[in-house]
Coordinates of C-alpha atoms in Angstrom, one line a residue:
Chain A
X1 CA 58.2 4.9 -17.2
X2 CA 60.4 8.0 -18.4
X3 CA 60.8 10.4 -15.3
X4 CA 62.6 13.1 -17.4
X5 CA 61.5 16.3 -16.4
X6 CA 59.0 15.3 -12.6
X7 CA 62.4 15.0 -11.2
X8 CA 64.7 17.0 -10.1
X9 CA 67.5 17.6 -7.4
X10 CA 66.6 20.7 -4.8
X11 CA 69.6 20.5 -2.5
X12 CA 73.7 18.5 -2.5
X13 CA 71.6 15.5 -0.9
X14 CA 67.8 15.7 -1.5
X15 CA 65.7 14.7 -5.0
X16 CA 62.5 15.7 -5.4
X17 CA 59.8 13.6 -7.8
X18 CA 56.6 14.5 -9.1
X19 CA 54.1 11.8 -9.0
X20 CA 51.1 13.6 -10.4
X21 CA 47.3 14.3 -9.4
X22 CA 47.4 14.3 -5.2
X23 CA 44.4 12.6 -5.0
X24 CA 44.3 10.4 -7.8
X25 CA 44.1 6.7 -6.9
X26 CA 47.2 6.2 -9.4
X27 CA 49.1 8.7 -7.5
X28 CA 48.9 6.9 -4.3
X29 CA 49.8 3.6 -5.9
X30 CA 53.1 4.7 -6.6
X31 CA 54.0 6.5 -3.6
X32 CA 53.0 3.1 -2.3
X33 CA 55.1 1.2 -4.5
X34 CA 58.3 3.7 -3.9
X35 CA 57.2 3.3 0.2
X36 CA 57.4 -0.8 0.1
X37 CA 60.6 -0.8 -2.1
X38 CA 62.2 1.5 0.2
X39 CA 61.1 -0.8 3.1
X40 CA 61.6 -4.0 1.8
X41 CA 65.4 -3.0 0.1
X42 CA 66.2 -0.6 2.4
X43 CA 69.0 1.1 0.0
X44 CA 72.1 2.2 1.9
X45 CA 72.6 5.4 0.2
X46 CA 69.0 6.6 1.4
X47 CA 69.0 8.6 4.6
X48 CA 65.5 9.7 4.5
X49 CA 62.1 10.5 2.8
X50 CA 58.9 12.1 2.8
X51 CA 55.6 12.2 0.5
X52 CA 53.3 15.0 0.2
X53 CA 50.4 16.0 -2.3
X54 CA 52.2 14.5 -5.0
X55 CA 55.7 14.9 -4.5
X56 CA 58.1 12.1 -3.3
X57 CA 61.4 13.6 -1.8
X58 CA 64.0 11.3 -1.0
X59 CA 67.2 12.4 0.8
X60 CA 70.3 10.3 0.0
X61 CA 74.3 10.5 0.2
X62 CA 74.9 11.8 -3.1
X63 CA 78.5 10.0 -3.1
X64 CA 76.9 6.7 -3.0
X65 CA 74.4 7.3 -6.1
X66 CA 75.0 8.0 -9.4
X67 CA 71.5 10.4 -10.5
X68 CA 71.4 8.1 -13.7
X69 CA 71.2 4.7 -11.5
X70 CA 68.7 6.6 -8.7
X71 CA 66.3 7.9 -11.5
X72 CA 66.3 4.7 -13.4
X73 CA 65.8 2.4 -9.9
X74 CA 62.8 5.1 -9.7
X75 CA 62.1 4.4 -13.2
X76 CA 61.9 0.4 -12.9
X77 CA 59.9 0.3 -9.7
X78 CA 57.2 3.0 -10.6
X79 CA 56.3 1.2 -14.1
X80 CA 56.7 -2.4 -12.5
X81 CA 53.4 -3.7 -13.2
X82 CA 54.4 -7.3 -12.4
X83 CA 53.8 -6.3 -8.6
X84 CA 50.2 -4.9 -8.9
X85 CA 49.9 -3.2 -5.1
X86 CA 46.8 -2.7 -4.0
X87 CA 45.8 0.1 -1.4
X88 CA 44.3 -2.6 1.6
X89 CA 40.6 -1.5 1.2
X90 CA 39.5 -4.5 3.1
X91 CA 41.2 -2.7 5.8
X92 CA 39.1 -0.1 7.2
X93 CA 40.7 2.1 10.1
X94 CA 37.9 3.7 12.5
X95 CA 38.3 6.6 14.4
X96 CA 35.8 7.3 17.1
X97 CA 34.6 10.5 17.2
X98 CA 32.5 12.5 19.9
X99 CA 30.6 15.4 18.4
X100 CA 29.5 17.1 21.3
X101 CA 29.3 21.3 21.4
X102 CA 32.4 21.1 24.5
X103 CA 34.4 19.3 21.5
X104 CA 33.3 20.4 18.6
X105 CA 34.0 24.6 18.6
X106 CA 33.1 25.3 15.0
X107 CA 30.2 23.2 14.4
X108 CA 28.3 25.9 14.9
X109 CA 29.9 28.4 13.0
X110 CA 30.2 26.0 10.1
X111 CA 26.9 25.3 10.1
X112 CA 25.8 29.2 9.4
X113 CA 28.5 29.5 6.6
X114 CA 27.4 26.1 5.0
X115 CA 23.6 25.9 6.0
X116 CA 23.9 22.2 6.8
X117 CA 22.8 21.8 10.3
X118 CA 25.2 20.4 12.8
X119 CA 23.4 16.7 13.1
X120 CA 23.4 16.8 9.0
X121 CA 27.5 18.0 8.7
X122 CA 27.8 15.4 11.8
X123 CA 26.5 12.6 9.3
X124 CA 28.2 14.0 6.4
X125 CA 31.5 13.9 8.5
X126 CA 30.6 9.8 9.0
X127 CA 28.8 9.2 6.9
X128 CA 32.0 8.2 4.0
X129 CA 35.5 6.7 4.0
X130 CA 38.7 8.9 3.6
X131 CA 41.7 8.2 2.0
X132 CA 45.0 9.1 3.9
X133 CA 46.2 11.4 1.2
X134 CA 49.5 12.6 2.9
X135 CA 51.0 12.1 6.7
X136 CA 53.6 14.4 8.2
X137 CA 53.4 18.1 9.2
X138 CA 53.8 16.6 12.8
X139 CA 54.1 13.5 14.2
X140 CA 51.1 11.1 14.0
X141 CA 49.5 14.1 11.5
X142 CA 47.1 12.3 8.6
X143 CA 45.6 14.8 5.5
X144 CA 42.3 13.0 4.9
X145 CA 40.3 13.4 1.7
X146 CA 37.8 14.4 0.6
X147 CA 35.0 15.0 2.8
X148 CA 31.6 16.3 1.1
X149 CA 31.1 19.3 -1.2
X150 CA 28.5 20.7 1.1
X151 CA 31.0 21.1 4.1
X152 CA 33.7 22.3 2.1
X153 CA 34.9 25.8 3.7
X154 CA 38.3 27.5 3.2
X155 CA 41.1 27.9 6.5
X156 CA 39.5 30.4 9.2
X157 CA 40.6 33.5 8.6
X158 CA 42.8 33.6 12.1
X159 CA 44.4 30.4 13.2
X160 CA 44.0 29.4 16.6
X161 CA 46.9 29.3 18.7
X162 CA 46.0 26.2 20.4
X163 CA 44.2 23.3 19.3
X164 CA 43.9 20.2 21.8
X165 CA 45.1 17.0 20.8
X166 CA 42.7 14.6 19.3
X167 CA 41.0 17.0 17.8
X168 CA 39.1 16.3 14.6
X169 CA 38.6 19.2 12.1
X170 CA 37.7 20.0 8.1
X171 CA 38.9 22.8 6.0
X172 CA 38.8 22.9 1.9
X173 CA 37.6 19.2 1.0
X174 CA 40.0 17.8 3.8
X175 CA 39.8 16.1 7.2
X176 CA 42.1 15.7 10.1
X177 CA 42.8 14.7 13.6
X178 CA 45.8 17.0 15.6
X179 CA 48.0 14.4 16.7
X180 CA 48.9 16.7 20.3
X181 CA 48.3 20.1 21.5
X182 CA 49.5 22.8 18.0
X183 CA 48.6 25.7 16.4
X184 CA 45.7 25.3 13.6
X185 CA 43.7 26.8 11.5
X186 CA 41.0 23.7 10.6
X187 CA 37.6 24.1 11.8
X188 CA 37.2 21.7 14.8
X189 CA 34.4 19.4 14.7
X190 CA 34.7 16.7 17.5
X191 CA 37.8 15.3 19.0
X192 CA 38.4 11.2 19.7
X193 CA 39.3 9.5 22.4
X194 CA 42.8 8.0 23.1
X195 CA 45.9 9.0 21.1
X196 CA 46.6 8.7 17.6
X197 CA 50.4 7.9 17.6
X198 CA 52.4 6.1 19.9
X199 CA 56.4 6.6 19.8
X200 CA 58.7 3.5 21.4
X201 CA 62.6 4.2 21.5
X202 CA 63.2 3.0 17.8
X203 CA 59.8 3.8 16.2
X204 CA 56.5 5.9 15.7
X205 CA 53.3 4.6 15.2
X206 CA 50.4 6.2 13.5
X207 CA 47.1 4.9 13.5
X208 CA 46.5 6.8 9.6
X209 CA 49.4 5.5 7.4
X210 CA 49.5 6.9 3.9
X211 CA 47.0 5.5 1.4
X212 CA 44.8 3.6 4.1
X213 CA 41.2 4.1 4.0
X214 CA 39.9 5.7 7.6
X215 CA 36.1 5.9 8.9
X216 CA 34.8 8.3 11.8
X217 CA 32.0 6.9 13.8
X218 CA 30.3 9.1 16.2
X219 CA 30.5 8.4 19.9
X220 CA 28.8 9.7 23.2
X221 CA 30.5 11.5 26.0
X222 CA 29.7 9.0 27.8
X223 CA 31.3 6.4 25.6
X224 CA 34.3 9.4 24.9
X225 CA 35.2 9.3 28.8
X226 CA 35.5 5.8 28.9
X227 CA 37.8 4.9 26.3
X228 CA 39.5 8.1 27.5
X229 CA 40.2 6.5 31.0
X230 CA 41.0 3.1 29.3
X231 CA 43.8 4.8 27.2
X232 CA 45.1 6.4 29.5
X233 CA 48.8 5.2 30.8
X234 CA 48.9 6.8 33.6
Chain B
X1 CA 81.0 15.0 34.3
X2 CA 79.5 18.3 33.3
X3 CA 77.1 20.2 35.8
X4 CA 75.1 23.2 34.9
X5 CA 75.2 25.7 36.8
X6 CA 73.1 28.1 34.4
X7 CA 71.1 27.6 31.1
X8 CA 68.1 28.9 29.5
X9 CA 65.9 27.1 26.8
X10 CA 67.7 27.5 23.8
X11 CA 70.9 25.6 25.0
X12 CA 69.9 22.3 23.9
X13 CA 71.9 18.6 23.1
X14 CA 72.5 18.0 19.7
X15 CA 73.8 15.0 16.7
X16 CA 74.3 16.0 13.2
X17 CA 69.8 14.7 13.4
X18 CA 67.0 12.8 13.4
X19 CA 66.5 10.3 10.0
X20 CA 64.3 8.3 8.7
X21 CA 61.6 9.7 10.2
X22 CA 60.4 12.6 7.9
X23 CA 57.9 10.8 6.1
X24 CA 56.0 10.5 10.0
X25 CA 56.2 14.1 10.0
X26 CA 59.4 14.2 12.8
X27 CA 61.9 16.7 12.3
X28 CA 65.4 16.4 11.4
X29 CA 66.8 18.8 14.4
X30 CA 70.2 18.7 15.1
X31 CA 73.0 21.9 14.9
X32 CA 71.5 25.1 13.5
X33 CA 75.4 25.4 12.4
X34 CA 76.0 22.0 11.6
X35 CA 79.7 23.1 10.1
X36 CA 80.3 24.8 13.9
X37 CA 79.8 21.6 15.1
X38 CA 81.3 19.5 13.0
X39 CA 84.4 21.2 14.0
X40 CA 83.7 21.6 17.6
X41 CA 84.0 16.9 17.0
X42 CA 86.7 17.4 14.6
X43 CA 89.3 19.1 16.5
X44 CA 88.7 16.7 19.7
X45 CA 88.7 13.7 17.0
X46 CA 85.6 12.2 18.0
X47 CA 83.1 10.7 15.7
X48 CA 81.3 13.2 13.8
X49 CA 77.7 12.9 15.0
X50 CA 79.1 12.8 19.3
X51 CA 76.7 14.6 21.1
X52 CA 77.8 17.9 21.7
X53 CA 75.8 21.5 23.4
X54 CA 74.4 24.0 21.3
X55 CA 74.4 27.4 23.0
X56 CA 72.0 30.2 21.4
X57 CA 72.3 33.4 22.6
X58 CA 75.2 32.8 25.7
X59 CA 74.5 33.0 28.8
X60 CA 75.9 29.6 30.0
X61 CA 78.2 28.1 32.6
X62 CA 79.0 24.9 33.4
X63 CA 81.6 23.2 35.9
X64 CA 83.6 20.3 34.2
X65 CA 84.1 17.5 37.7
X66 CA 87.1 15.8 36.1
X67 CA 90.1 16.7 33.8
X68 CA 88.8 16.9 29.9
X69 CA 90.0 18.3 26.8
X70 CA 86.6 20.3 25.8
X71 CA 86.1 22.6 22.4
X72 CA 84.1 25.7 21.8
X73 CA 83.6 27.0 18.4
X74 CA 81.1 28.6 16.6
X75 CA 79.2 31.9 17.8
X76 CA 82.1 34.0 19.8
X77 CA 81.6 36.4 22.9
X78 CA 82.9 37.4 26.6
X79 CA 84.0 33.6 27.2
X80 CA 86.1 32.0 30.7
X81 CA 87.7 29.3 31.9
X82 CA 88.5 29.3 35.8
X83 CA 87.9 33.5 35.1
X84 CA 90.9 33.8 32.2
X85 CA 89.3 34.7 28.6
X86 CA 89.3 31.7 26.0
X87 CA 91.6 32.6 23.8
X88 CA 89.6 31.5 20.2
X89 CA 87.5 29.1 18.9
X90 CA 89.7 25.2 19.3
X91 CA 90.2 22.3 21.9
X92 CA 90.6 24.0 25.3
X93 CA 91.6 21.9 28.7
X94 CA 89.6 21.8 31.6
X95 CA 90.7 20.7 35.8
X96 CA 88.7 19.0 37.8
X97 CA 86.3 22.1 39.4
X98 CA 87.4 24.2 36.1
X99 CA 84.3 26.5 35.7
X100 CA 83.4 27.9 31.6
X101 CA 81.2 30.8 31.3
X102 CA 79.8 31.6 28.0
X103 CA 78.9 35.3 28.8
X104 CA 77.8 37.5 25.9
X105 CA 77.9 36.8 22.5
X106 CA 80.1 39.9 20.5
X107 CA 79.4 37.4 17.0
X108 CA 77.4 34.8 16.1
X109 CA 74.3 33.4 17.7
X110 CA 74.8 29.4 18.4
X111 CA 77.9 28.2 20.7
X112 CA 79.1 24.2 20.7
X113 CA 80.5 22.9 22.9
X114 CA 81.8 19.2 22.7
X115 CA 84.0 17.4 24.9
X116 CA 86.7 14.4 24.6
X117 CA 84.8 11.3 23.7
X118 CA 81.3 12.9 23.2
X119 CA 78.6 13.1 25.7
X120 CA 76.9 10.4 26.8
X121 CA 73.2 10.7 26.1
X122 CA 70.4 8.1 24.8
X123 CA 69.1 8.6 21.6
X124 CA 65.8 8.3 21.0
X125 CA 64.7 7.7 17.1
X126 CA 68.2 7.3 16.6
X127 CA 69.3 10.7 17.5
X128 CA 70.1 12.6 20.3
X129 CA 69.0 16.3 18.6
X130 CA 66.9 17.9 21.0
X131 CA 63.6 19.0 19.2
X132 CA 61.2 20.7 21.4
X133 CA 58.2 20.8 18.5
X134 CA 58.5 17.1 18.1
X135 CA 59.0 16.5 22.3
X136 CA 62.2 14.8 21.5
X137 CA 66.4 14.4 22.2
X138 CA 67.9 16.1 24.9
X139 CA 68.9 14.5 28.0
X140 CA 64.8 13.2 28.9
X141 CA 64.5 12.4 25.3
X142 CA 61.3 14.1 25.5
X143 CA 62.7 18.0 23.9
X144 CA 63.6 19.5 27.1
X145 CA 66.5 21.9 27.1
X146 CA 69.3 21.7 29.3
X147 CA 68.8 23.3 33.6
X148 CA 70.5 24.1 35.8
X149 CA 71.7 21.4 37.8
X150 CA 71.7 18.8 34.8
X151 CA 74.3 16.4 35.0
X152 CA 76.0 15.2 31.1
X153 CA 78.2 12.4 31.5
X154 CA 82.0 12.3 29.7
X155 CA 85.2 9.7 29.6
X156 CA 88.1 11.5 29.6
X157 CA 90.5 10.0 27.3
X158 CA 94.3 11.1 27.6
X159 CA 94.5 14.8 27.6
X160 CA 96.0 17.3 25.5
X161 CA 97.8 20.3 24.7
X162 CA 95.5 23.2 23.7
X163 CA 95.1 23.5 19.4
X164 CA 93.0 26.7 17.4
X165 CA 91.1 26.1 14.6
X166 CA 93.4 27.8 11.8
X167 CA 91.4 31.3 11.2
X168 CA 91.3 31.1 7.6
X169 CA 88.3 28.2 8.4
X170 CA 86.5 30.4 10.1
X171 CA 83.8 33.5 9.8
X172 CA 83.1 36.8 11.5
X173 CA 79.4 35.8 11.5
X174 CA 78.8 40.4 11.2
X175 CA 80.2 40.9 7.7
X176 CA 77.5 41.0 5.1
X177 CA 76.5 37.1 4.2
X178 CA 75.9 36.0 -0.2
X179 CA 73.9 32.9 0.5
X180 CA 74.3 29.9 -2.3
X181 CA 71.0 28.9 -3.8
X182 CA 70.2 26.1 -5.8
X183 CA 66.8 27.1 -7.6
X184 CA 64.0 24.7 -7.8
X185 CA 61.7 24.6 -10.9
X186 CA 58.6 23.8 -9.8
X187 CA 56.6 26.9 -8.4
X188 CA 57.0 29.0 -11.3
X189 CA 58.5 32.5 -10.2
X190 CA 58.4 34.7 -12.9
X191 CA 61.7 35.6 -13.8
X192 CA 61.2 39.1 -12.4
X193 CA 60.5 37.8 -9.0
X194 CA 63.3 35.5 -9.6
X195 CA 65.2 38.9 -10.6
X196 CA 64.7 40.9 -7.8
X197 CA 64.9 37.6 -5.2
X198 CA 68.8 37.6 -6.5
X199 CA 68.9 41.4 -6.5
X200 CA 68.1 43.0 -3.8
X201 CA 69.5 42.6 -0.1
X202 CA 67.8 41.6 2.8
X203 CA 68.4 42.1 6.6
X204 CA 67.2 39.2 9.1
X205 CA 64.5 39.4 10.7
X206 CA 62.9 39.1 14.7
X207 CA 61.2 36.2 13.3
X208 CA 64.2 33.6 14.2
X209 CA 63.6 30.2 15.6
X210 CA 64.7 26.7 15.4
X211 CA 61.9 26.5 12.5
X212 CA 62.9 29.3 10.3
X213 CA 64.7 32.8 9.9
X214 CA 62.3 35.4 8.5
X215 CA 64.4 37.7 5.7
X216 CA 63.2 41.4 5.0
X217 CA 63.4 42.9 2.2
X218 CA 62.8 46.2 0.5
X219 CA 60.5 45.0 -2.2
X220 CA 58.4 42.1 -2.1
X221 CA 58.2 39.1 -4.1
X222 CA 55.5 37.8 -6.0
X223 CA 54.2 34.2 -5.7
X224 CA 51.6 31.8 -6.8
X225 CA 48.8 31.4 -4.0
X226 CA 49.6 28.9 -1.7
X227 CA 48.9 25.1 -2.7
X228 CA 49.1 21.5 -1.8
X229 CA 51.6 20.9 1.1
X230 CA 55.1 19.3 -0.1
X231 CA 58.0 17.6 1.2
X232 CA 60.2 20.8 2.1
X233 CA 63.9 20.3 2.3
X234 CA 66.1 21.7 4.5
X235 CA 67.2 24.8 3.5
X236 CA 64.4 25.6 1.3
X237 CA 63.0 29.0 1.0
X238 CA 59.5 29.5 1.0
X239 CA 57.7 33.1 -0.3
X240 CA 55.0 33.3 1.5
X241 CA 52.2 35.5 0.5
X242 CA 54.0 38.5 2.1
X243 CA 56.9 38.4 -0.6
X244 CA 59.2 38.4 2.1
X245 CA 61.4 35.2 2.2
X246 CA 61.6 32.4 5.3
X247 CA 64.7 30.1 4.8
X248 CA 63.8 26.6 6.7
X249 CA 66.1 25.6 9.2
X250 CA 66.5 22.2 11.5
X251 CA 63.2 21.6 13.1
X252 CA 61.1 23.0 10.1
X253 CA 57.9 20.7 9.6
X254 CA 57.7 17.9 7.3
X255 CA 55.5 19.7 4.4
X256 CA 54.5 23.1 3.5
X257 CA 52.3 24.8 1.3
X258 CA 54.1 28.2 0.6
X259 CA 56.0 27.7 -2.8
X260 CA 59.6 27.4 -2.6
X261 CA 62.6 29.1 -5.0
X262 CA 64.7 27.4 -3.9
X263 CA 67.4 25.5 -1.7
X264 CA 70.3 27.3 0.4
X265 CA 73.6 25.2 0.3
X266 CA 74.4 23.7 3.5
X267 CA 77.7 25.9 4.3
X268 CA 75.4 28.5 3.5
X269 CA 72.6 27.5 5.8
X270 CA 75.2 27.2 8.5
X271 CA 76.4 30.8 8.0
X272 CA 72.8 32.1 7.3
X273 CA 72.1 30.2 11.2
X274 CA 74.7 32.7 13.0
X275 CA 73.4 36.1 12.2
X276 CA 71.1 37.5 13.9
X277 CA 68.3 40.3 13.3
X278 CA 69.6 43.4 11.2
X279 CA 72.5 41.5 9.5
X280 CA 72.5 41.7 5.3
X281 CA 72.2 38.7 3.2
X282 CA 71.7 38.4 -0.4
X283 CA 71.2 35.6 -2.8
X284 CA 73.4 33.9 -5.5
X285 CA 72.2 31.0 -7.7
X286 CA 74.7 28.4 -7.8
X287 CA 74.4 25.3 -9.8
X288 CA 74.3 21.9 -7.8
X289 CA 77.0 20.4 -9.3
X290 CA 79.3 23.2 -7.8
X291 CA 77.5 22.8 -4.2
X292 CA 77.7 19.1 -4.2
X293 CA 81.3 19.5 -4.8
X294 CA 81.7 22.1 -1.6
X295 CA 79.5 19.5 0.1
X296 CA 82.1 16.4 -0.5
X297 CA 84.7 18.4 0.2
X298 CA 83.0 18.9 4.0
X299 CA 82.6 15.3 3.8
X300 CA 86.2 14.5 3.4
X301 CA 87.2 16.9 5.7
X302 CA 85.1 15.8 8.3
X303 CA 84.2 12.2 8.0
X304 CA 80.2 12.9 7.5
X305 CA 78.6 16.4 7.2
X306 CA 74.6 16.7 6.3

């Protein structure tokens, strides 16, 4: 594969690489094959990374890399077709979800700009399987795509300025779940149970890693406050 | 040790940051003047990334328990030690009971202070850098700023005589600031905006934070309408749909969706970090050859500089 002109260096220490379509299956294959190479070799002149909606950034000590030998690592692991990766389908990630009007603030609302009822955008919202198409943002933060045409609706016009955590929400033909207590402008829908990332001294971890596929089932209160309590360190 | 006597929330503990962790959405923290502290290390000879205190805005005092060569550098004001006026920016010497007051700030907007040996603090993610977006660093590892009454550990090594940093290093933080940009291809400013982005001056804005610096400037520029979030480095400057320029600085989020012109060098980022609302800056493109060559020369200079 000839990178030529989808890379390119934005800062002293940081590349930037244009992978194509953001959510084309092909896309997410290679951030998936830069994301195991990086794990597996662990390269000494990379200090860090990050992938969103296309783009693959990687952050490195320039006096440890010659541009030539990065771009044509790049090169030889993006068009190695020896290692065929595949996405872990099998692996369905659910997230329960409890719908109910004390949860979900802009069902309602949603509902009159979309005329779907809320029980149909409810099963609309469950009723497929995401892809995670990007993580970051914050911690623990998954974009998940797409959710159906019907419940398709641009950002709200004023962002709220506080969303709590767990939180599930849609805006354009995405899905997400706040990780903690933020800022947002998503339309919330329901919120689950629990937490969605866990940090130890050394590491984070998400429940939505990029490329996975992720289901929402709906939940009762009931069921909510229960795995609520069971979650709960304290 | 240190005590506190008096803080408020932005004095924070910093490292040179959090990496490794960008692609989880965490944030890089560390020094908003990272060249500020790299000195403040430098003239003590510790290790580059020792844990040192940031102090934005002034307004703190401390009492050092034991003898310790300490440095201050970076944003300068109405400073003591023991009630006698700091002399400059350099490796200062503390008693046991000494008392430092950073008072207010005449220049600048982030104080470090470092002492022999670094502070002792546990990283968490492999840094120290105290990141109150991502609850993270600091002395809790969970964001908190320094309070009064916090207690930082130090060894004191063997002490020594009292040494400035030579003047011609460093910057009245007042005087009107030419940021170095490297320009980024992919957003597709016309070259008009591009034109008057390079042309005109700006003043800082209100809008400061640990995030981002707001720029204001006479005309606005024109950008695409916003898009797909992307790995934003640091430094970057996004145009949002008001025209009016926000330069990223250490805890910016992991993506964005505004479109970014371009990159500011680090040195310039640094400089950028110590003025505060009202002061002018304008922009200069510079290619990246000639910034990575300022950037290894930091490097050399000071063992590691990011």
């Amino acid at each position: 594969m000839n990178l030529g002109e989808s890379i390119q260096w934005i800062s002293e220490d940081t590349i930037e690489l244009c992978l194509g379509e953001p959510v084309a299956q092909e896309t997410l294959i290679c951030v998936e094959k830069i994301s195991q190479w990086i794990h597996v070799t662990r390269p000494e002149w990379l200090i860090d990374y990050c992938y969103g909606f296309g783009v693959f950034s990687l952050v490195v000590r320039p006096e440890r890399i010659e541009t030539t030998t990065l771009i044509a690592e790049l090169s030889d692991i993006l068009s190695d077709q020896a290692s065929e990766i595949a996405l872990g389908d099998s692996q369905v990630i659910e997230i329960p979800v409890c719908y109910a009007p004390e949860f979900g603030l802009d069902l309602q609302s949603i509902s009159e700009a979309t005329n779907v009822s809320v029980d149909a955008i409810i099963d609309l919202h469950c009723g497929r399987d995401y892809r995670v198409l990007a993580t970051g943002f914050v911690p623990g933060f998954a974009y998940l795509g797409e959710t159906d045409h019907a419940i398709h609706l641009p950002r709200r016009d004023t962002p709220r300025t506080r969303i709590p955590a767990g939180s599930v929400a849609i805006a354009e033909n995405q899905t997400v779940v706040y990780p903690r207590e933020t800022p947002g402008g998503w339309h919330i829908i329901g919120r689950m149970p629990g937490s969605i990332v866990s940090l130890s001294k050394d590491a984070i971890n998400a429940k939505l890693q990029m490329g996975r596929l992720v289901r929402f089932k709906s939940i009762s209160m009931d069921e909510f406050l229960t795995i609520e309590a069971a979650d709960d360190p304290g | 040790m240190i005590r506190v006597k008096q803080a408020n929330p932005m004095h924070t503990i910093q490292d040179l940051g959090r990496y490794g962790f960008a692609s989880q959405g965490v944030a890089q923290a560390g020094p908003m003047d990272s060249l500020s502290a790299c000195w403040a290390n430098s003239i003590l000879k510790n290790a580059v990334n020792s844990p040192l205190i940031e102090i934005g805005g002034g307004g703190f005092v401390v009492e050092f328990t034991t003898p310790v060569n300490f440095s201050i550098t970076g944003a300068w004001g109405d400073f003591t030690l023991d009630g006698k006026p700091l002399i400059g920016p350099g490796r200062h010497l503390a008693h046991a009971g000494s008392v430092l007051k950073i008072g207010r700030l005449s220049s600048g907007l982030f104080t470090y202070l470092a002492v022999d040996g670094g502070l002792h603090v546990e990283p968490i993610l492999g840094s120290v850098a105290t990141c109150r977006r991502d609850s993270l660093g600091g002395l809790t590892a969970t964001g908190l700023p320094l309070s009064s009454g916090d207690e930082l550990k130090y060894e004191a090594d063997q002490l020594r005589p009292l040494k400035l940093i030579p003047r011609r290093y460093l910057d009245s933080y007042v005087t009107p600031l030419v940021c170095d940009v490297i320009l980024r291809n992919s957003d597709n400013f016309s070259s008009i905006a591009t034109d008057l982005f390079f042309n005109q001056s700006y003043t800082v804005a209100k809008e400061q934070s640990r995030m981002g610096y707001r720029l204001d400037g006479q005309s606005s520029i024109q950008s695409n309408r916003p898009r797909y979030s992307v790995p934003i480095p640091l430094g970057g400057i996004q145009i949002p749909p008001s025209g009016q320029p926000i330069v990223l600085m250490r805890d910016h989020q992991s993506l964005g969706g505004y479109p970014m012109i371009g990159t500011l060098t680090r040195r310039s980022l640094s400089l950028l970090a110590q003025r505060s609302p009202g002061k002018v800056v304008s922009f200069r493109p510079i290619q990246r050859d000639e910034a990575v060559a300022e950037f290894y020369k930091y490097q050399q200079f000071f063992g590691d500089f990011r």
